[in-house]
XYZ file of C-alpha atoms in Angstrom:
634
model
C 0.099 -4.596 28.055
C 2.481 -6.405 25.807
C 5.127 -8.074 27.515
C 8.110 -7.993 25.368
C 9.774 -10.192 27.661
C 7.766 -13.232 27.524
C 6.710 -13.076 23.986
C 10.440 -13.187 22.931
C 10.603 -16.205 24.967
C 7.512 -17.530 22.300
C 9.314 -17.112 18.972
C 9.902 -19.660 17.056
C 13.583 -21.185 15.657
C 12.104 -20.177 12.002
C 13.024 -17.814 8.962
C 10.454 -14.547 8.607
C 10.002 -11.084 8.347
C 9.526 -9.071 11.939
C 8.130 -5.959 12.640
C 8.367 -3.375 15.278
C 5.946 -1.035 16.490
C 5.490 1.789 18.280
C 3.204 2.749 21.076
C 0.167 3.787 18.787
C 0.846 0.978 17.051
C 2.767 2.279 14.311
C 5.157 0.205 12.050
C 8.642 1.959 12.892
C 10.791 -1.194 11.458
C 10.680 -4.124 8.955
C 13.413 -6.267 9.071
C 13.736 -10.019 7.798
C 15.339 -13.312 9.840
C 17.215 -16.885 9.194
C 15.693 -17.220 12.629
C 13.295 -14.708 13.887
C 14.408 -15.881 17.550
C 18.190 -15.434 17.572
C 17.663 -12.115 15.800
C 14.780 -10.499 17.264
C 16.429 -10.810 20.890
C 19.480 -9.579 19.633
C 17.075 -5.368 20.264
C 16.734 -6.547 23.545
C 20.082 -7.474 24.691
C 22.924 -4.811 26.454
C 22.575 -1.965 24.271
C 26.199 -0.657 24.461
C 27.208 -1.656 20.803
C 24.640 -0.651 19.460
C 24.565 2.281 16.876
C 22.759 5.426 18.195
C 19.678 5.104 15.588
C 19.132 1.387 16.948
C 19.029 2.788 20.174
C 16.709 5.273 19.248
C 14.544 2.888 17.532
C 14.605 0.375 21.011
C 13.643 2.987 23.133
C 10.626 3.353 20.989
C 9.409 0.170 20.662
C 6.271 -1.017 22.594
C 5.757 -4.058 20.584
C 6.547 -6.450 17.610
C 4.597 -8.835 15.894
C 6.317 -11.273 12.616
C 5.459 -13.348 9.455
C 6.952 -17.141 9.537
C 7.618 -18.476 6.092
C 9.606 -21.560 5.102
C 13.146 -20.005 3.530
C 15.721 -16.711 3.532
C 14.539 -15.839 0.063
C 11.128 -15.926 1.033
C 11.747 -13.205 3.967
C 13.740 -11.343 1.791
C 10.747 -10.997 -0.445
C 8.164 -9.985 1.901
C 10.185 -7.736 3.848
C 10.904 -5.844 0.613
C 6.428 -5.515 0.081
C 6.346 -4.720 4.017
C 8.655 -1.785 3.466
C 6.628 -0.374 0.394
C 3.508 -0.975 2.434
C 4.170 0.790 5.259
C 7.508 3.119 5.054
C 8.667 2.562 8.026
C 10.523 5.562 9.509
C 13.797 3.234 10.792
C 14.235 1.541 7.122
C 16.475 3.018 4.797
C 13.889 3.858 2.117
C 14.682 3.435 -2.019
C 13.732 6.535 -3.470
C 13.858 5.051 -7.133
C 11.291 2.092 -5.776
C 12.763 -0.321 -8.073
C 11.918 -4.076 -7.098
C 13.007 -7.414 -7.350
C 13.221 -9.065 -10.904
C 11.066 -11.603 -12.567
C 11.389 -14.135 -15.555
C 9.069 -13.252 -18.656
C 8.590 -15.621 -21.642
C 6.240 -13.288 -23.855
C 3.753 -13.414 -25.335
C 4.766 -13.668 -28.511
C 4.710 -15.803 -31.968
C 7.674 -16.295 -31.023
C 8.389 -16.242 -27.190
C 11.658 -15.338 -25.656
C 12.859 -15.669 -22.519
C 14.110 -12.508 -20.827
C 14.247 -10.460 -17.420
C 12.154 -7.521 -16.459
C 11.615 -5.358 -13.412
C 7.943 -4.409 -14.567
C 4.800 -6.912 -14.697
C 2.308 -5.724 -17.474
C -1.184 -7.645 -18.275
C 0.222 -7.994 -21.685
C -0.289 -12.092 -21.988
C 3.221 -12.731 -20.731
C 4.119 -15.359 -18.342
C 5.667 -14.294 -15.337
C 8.207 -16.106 -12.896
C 9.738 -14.461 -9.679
C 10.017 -11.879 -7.978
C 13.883 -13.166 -7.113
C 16.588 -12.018 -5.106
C 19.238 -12.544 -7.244
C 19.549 -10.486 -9.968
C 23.086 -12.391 -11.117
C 21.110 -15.757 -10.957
C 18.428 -14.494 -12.666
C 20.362 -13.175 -15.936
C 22.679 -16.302 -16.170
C 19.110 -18.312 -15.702
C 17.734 -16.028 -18.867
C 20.875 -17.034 -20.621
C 21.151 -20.631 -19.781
C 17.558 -21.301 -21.163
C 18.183 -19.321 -24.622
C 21.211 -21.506 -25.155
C 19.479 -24.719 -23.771
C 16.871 -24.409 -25.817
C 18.068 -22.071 -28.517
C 15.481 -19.561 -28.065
C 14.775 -16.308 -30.101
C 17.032 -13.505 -28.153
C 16.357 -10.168 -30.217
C 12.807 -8.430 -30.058
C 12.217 -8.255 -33.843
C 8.909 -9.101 -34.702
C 8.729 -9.071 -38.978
C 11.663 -9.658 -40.590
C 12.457 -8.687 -44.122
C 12.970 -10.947 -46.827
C 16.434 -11.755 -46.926
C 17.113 -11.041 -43.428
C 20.702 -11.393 -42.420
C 20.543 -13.819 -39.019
C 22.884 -12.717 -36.325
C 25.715 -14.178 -34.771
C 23.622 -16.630 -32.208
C 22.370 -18.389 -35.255
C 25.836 -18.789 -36.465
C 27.105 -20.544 -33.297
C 24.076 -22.515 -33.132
C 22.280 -20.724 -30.251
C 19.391 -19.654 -32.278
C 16.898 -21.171 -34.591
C 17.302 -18.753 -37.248
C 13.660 -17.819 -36.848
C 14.343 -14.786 -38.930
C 15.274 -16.847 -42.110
C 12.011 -18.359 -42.022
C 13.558 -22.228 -42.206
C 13.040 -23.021 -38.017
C 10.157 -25.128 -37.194
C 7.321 -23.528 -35.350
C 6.128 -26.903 -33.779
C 9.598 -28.094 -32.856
C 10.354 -23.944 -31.482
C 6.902 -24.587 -29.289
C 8.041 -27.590 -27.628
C 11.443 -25.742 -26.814
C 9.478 -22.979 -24.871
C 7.621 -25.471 -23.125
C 10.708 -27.088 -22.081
C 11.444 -23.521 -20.653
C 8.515 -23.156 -19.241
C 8.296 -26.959 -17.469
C 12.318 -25.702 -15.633
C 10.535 -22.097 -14.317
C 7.574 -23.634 -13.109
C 9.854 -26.458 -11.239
C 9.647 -29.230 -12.894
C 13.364 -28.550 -13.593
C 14.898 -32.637 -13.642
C 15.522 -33.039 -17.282
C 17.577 -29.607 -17.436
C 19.208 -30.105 -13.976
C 20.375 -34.359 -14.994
C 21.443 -32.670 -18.344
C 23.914 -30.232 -16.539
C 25.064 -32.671 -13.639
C 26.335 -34.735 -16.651
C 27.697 -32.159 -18.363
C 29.398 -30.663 -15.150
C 30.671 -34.601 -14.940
C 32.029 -35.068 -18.155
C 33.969 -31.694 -18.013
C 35.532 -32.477 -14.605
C 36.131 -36.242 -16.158
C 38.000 -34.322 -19.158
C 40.367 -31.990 -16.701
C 38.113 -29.397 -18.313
C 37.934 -27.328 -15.174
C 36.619 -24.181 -16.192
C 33.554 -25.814 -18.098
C 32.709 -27.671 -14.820
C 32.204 -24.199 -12.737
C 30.345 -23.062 -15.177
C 28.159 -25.763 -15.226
C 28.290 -25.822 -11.341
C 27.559 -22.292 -11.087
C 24.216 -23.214 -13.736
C 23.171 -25.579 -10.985
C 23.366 -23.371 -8.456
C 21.609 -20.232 -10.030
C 18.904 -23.090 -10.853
C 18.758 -24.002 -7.339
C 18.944 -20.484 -6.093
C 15.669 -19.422 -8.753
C 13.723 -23.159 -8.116
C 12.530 -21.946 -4.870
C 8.728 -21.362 -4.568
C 8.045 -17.358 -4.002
C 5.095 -17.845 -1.817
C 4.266 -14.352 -1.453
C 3.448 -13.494 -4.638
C 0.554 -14.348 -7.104
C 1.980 -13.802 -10.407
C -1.756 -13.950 -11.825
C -3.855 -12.426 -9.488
C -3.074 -8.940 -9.081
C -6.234 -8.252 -5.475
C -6.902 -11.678 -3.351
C -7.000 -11.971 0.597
C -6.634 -15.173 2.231
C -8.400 -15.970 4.904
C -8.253 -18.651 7.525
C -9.990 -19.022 10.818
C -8.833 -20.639 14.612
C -9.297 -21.090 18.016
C -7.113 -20.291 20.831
C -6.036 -22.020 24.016
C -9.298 -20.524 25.240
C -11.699 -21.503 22.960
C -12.082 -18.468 20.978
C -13.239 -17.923 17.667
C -10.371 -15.510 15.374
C -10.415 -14.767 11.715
C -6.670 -13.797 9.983
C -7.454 -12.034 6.544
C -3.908 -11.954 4.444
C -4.059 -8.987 2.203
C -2.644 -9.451 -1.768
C -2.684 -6.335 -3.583
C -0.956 -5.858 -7.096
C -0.077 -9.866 -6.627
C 2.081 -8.881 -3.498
C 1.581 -10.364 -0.200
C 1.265 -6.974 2.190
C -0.311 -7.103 5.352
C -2.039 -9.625 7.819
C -5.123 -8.312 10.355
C -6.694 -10.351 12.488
C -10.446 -10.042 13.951
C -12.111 -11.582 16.961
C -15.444 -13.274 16.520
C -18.083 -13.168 19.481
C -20.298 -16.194 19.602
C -23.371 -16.641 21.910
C -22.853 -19.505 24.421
C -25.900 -20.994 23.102
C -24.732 -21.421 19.604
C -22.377 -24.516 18.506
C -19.924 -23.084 15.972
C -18.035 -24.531 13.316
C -15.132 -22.958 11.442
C -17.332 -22.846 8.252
C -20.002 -21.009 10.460
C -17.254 -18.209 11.965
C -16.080 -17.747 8.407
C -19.002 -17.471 6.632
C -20.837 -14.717 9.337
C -17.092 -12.802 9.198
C -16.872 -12.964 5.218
C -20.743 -11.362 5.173
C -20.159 -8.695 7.873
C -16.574 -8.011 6.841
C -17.206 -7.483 3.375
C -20.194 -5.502 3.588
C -18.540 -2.637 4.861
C -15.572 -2.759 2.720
C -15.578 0.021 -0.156
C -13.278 -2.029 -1.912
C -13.941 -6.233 -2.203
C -11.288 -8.104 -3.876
C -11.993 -10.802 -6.994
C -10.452 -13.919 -4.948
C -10.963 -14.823 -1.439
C -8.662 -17.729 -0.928
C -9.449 -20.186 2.175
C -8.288 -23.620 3.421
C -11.358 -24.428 4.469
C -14.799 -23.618 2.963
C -17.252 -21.507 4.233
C -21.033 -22.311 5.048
C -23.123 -21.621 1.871
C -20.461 -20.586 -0.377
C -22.166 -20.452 -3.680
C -24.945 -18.121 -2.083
C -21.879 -16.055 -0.241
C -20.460 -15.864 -3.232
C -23.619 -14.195 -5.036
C -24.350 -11.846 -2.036
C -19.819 -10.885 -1.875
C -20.484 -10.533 -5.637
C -23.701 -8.036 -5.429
C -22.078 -6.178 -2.577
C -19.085 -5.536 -4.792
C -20.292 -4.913 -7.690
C -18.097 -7.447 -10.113
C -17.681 -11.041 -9.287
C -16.310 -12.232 -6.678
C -14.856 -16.366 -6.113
C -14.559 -18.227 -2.889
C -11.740 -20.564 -3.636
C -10.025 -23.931 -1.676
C -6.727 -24.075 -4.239
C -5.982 -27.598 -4.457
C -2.283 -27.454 -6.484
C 0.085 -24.289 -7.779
C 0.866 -21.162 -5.977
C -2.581 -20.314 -4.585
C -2.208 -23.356 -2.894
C 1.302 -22.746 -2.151
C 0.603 -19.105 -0.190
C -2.704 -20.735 1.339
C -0.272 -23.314 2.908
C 1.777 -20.255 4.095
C -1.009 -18.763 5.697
C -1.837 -21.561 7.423
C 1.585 -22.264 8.823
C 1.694 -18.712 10.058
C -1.544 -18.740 11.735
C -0.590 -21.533 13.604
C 2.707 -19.157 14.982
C 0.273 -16.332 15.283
C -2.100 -17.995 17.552
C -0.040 -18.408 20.372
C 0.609 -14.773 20.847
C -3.081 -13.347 20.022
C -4.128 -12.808 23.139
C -0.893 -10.663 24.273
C -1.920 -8.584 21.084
C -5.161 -8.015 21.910
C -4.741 -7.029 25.397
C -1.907 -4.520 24.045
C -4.090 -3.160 21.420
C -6.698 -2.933 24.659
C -5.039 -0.912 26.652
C -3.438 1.406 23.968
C -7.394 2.183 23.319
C -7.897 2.878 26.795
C -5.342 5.113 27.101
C -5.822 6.957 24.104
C -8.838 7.256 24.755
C -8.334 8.468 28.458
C -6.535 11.722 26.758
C -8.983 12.745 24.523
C -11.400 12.509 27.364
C -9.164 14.785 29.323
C -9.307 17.129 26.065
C -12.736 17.034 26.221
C -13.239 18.104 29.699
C -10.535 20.895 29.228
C -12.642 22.099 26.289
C -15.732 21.718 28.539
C -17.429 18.780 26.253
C -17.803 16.342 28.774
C -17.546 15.973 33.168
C -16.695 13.129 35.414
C -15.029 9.438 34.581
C -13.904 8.269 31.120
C -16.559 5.819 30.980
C -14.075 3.192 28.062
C -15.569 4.622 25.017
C -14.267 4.590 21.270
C -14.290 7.812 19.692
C -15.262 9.226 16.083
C -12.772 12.035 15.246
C -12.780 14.116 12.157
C -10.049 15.821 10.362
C -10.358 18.268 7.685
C -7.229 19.759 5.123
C -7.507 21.803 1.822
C -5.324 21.533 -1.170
C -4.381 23.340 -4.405
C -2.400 24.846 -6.549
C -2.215 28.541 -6.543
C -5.898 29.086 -5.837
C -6.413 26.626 -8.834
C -8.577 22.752 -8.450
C -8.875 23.450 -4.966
C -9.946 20.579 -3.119
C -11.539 19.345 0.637
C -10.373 16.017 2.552
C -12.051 14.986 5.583
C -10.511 12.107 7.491
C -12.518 9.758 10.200
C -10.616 7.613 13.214
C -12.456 5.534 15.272
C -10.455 4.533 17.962
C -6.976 4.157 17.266
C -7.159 3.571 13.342
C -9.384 5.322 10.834
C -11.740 4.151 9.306
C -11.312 4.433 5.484
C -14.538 3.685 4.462
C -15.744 6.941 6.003
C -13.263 9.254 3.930
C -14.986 11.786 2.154
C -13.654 14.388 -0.605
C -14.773 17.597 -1.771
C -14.144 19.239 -5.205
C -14.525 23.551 -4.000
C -17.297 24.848 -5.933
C -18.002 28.473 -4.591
C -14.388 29.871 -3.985
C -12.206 31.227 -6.255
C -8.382 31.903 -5.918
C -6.609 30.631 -2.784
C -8.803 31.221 -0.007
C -8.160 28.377 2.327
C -10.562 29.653 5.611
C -13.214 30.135 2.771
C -12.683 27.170 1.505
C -12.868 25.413 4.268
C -16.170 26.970 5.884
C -17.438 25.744 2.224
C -16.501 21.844 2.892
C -17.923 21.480 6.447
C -20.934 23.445 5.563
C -21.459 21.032 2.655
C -20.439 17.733 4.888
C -22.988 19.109 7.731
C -26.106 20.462 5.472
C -25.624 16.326 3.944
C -26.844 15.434 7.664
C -30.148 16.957 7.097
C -30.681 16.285 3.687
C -30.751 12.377 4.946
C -27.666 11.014 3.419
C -26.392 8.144 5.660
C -23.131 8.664 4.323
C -22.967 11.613 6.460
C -25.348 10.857 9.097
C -22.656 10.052 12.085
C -21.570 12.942 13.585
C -17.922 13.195 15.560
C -17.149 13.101 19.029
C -14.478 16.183 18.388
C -13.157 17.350 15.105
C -9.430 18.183 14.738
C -8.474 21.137 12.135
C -5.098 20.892 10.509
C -4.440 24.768 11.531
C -4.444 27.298 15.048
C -7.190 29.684 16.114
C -8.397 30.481 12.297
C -9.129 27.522 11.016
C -10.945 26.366 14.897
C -13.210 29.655 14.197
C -13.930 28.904 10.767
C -15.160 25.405 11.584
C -17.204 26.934 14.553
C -19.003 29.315 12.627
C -20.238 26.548 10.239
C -21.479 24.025 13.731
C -22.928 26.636 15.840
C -25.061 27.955 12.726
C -25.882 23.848 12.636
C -27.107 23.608 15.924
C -24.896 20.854 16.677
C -22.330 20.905 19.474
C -19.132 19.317 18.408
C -16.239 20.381 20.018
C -13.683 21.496 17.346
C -9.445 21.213 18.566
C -6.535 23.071 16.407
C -3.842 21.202 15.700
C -0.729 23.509 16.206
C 2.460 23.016 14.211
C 5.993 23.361 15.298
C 8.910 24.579 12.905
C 9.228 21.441 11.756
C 5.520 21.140 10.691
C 4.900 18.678 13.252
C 1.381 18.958 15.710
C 3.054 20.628 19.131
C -0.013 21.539 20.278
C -3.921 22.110 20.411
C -5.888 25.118 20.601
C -9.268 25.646 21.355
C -11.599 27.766 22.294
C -13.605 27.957 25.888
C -17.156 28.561 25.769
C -18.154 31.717 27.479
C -19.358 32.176 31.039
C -21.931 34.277 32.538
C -20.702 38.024 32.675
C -17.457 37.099 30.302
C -16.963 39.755 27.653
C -14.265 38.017 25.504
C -13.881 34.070 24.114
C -10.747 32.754 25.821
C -8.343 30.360 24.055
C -6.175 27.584 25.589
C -3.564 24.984 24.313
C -2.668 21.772 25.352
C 1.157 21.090 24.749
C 1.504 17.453 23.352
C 5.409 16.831 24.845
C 3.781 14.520 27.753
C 1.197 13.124 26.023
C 3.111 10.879 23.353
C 0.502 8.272 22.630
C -1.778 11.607 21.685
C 0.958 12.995 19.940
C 1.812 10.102 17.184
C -2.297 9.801 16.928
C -2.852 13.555 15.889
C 0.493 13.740 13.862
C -0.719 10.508 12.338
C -4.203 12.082 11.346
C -2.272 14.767 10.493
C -0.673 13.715 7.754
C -3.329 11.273 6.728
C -5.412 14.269 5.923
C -2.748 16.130 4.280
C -1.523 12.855 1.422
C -5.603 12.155 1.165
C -6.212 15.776 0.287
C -2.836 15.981 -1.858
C -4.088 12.538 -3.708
C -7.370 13.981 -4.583
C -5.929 17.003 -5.849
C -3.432 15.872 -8.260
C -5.826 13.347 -9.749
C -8.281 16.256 -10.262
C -5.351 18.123 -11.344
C -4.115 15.547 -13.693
C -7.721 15.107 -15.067
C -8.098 18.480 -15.885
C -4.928 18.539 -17.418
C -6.035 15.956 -20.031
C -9.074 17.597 -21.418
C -8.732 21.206 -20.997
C -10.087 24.115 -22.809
C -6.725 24.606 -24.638
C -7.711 21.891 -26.541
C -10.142 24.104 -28.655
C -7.514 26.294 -29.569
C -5.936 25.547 -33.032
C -2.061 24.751 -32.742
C -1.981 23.662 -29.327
C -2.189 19.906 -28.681
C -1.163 17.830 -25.686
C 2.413 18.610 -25.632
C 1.962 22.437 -26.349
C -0.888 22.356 -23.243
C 1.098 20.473 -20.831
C 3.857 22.898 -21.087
C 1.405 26.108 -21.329
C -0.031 24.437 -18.188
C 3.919 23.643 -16.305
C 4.741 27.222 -17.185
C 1.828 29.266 -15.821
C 0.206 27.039 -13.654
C -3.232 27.093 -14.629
C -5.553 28.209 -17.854
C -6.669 31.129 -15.006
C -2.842 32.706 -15.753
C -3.137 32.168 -18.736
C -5.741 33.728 -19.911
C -5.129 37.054 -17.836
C -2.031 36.901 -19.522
C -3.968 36.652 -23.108
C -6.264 39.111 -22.283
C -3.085 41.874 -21.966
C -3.410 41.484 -25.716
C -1.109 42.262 -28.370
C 2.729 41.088 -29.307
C 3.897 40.816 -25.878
C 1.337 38.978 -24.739
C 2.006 35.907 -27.490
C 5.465 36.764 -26.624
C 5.516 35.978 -22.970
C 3.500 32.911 -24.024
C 5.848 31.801 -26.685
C 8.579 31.182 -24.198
C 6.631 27.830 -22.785
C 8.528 25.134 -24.276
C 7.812 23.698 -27.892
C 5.281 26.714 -28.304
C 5.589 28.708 -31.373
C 4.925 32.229 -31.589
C 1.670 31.674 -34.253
C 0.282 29.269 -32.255
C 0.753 31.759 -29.152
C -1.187 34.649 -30.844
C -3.866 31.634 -31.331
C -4.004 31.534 -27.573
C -4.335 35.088 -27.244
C -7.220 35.651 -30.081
C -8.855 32.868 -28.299
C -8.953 34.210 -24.996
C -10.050 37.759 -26.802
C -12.728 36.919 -28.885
């Protein structure tokens, strides 16, 4: 079990992000630190100040685990991905999603310095993410008037262009009167570009004076705003270690010993140039073998990656692994696209590589708590779905301390319309994504969800016999996102199998939330009619946030397939053959009626109030409605 108690006593007197979790294991909080110590204990102290939603949060927490980095800015950073990763319930959530600015000089003949909120693969050099948004536009200002950089976003200009008034002050080349220098306008971006990426002394001596000479002169108000240049610099000069601002997939990963002598691998997780997540794996080695850290990292990159659907381009490391020119080839076959081993030696790879490394260092002295938690919130899980199991007659005597393969299943369309199957696999307490499967309804048409769903699992089951190892592992129990129906439906489809999988309904309350399962019992000698049971889930937490995790796991997987089939079919459709309607006209035909199914029944009514009632889709004229209806009468 984890022992709150002592590992508070372990943090460190360091800035970071923490995290706290819930008895599944569950991210219910992000929050950030000056010094993860001080505030972390503050959960754990006398609770009577507290607000009630802290309280509620306490109550729930059965562990917490945290990220060290090196400054405030840095935490405030990676607590903002570690919210958009996981959505913690206990965060106030930003609807909008904005983020943190950056500092672009484009790419451009000629390049200006500005702020955006967006990152495009456009050629643009890209500084940030920052904190300050006030820092950051008197930062973009600073280095236009420094340098006299190009401010508006006019490309060509026309012959006898009238400059504006920057050029008149002197803050501006005058590149649109065709007289500035394009060498001596290069060497002024590079000046730009020498401040973002920190080599900031020439700037920085250059305002110190100035901030001098104004204070010298009783020129007060020119000396703060110098001073306040200085300390926006200052502020923005700070390396922003979790982020790679030109590597949009990398994972980092590092491997070390504990006080015990064994072997662990921490894999960081980049994705869209974002530091997210951090996972770390335990490596058994045979007594009789004398490992190295370039032998532990080598056998974990090769088994790791092999089962990963999705490789990224960079694996950074601080050390090298064994071979890595062949791992590299074998990563690179596996993944289909290349894939680089790399030991950064200078810039920000190396900078977030240092990161990791200082943080594994933090992380190993806790590891083993962590494990033992994780242990024991396996074995307990796994002690209730044994105890399902015997209540549904699947299994008799002792949990014997297995892992189990569960399945969920969930439908999803849009009035009967690109309807859609999602099945779901958890091994143990986290599922396992590589196993997802998808299925695009073939034989079913209108909504029809028991239908539909007899359709997916007989699919998913008749893909056992046909020999397809992507289906060849059968679940311990299957858990349908519905009551008695859907159960039936999915027995009908396994007892015509052959196969004897125990299938559970998950029950929802009024608040759509599992309450319950339902299954049925198999009949006994003499017994005329099936009985049905449920399990309420009120004492059984640590089974409760599992199925209401799978829950809705199945539901946004299902949801995700179906709006990118939906969106697909939305861009090629067979409007498209119909004269007068184009992309506009057929997104709105297809946001009024819902699908091409309405309307074409409505098209097949025929006559004026049939292009009528089509006409009143916005943009849509009432010729190119009576196009849709000959089309749909010919």
């Amino acid at each position: 079990m984890f022992d709150i108690r002592e590992n508070l006593k372990k943090l460190p007197d360091s800035p970071g992000v923490y995290m706290h979790k819930d008895r599944l294991g569950n991210v219910i909080y992000v929050g950030k630190a000056v010094n993860l110590r001080n505030r972390v204990r503050q959960y754990f102290q006398s609770q009577k100040n507290m607000a009630p939603k802290v309280r509620s949060m306490v109550s729930q927490i059965a562990e917490f685990e945290y990220i060290t980095v090196d400054s405030e800015m840095e935490a405030l950073i990676l607590e903002c991905n570690l919210i958009k990763k996981h959505r913690p319930k206990y965060n106030i959530l930003l609807r909008d999603d904005k983020t943190y600015p950056y500092i672009k000089v484009t790419n451009e003949e000629w390049p200006r310095v500005i702020k955006t909120r967006i990152v495009n693969k456009d050629g643009g050099q890209y500084f940030g993410p920052y904190s300050d948004a006030g820092a950051v536009n008197r930062i973009v200002d600073l280095l236009n008037t420094s340098f006299s950089l190009k401010r508006c976003s006019t490309v060509a200009f026309a012959k006898g262009f009238r400059p504006c008034l920057n050029y008149h002050i002197g803050q501006c080349r005058g590149v649109c009167t065709g007289l500035a220098s394009k060498e001596e306008y290069d060497e002024a971006v590079r000046g730009a570009l020498d401040f973002l990426r920190g080599h900031d002394s020439s700037l920085m001596t250059s305002l110190k004076q100035k901030m001098k000479a104004a204070s010298e002169e009783m020129r007060y108000e020119d000396a703060a705003e110098f001073r306040d240049d200085i300390e926006a610099a200052k502020a923005l000069s700070e390396t922003q270690r979790v982020v790679l601002h030109h590597a949009s997939e990398a994972d980092i990963v590092m491997s070390f010993r504990d006080a015990n002598g064994n072997s662990f691998v921490v894999v960081f997780n980049v994705r869209e140039g974002k530091l997210v997540g951090r996972e770390a794996f335990r490596m058994d080695v045979a007594d009789s073998i004398e490992e190295t850290d370039a032998h532990v990292l080598s056998a974990f990159m090769r088994q790791h990656y092999s089962e990963l659907p999705n490789v990224p381009k960079e694996i950074l490391v601080g050390r090298s692994p064994e071979d890595r020119e062949l791992l590299e080839e074998y990563l690179s076959d596996q993944a289909g696209h290349n894939v680089r081993i790399l030991k950064p030696e200078r810039g920000e790879k190396r900078a977030l590589v240092k990161l990791a490394q200082a943080d594994v260092k933090e992380f190993a002295r806790t590891i083993e708590d962590r494990a033992k938690a994780d242990a024991q919130r396996r074995e307990s899980l796994g002690q209730q779905i044994w105890n399902v199991l015997s209540a549904m007659g699947a299994c008799e005597g002792e949990y014997d301390g297995r892992e189990f393969r569960a399945e969920a299943y969930d439908i999803s369309n849009t009035n009967g319309v690109d309807t859609v199957g999602a099945m779901v696999v958890y091994k143990g307490l986290k599922p396992d994504r590589q196993s997802y499967r998808k299925f695009k309804v073939r034989t079913v048409r209108g909504q029809d969800d028991y239908a539909s769903m007899k359709e997916v699992l007989s699919r998913r089951f008749m893909r056992v016999f046909s020999g397809d190892d992507k289906f060849a592992v059968l679940p311990d129990i299957i858990f349908m996102d519905g009551g008695k129906g859907h159960v039936s439906t999915a027995l009908e489809v396994i007892d015509a199998t052959g196969f004897e999988i125990p299938v559970a309904g998950m029950v929802k309350d009024d608040h759509h939330r599992t309450r319950a399962l339902v299954f049925r019992v198999p009949k006994r000698d003499g017994e005329a009619e099936e009985e049905w049971r449920e399990i309420e889930l009120a004492d059984l937490p640590l089974l409760y946030r599992y199925l209401g995790s799978m829950q809705e796991e199945v539901h946004r997987f299902a949801i995700e397939y179906h709006r990118k089939l939906r969106s697909r079919n939305v861009e090629k459709s067979v409007l498209d053959e119909i004269d007068g309607i184009g992309p506009k006209r057929r997104k709105a035909l297809l946001e009024k009626f819902g699908s091409v199914e309405e309307i074409r029944r409505i098209a097949e009514k025929g006559g004026a109030e049939a292009a009528e009632e089509l006409a009143k889709a916005e943009g849509m004229s009432l010729p190119a409605a009576e196009n849709v209806v000959e089309f749909f009468r010919m």
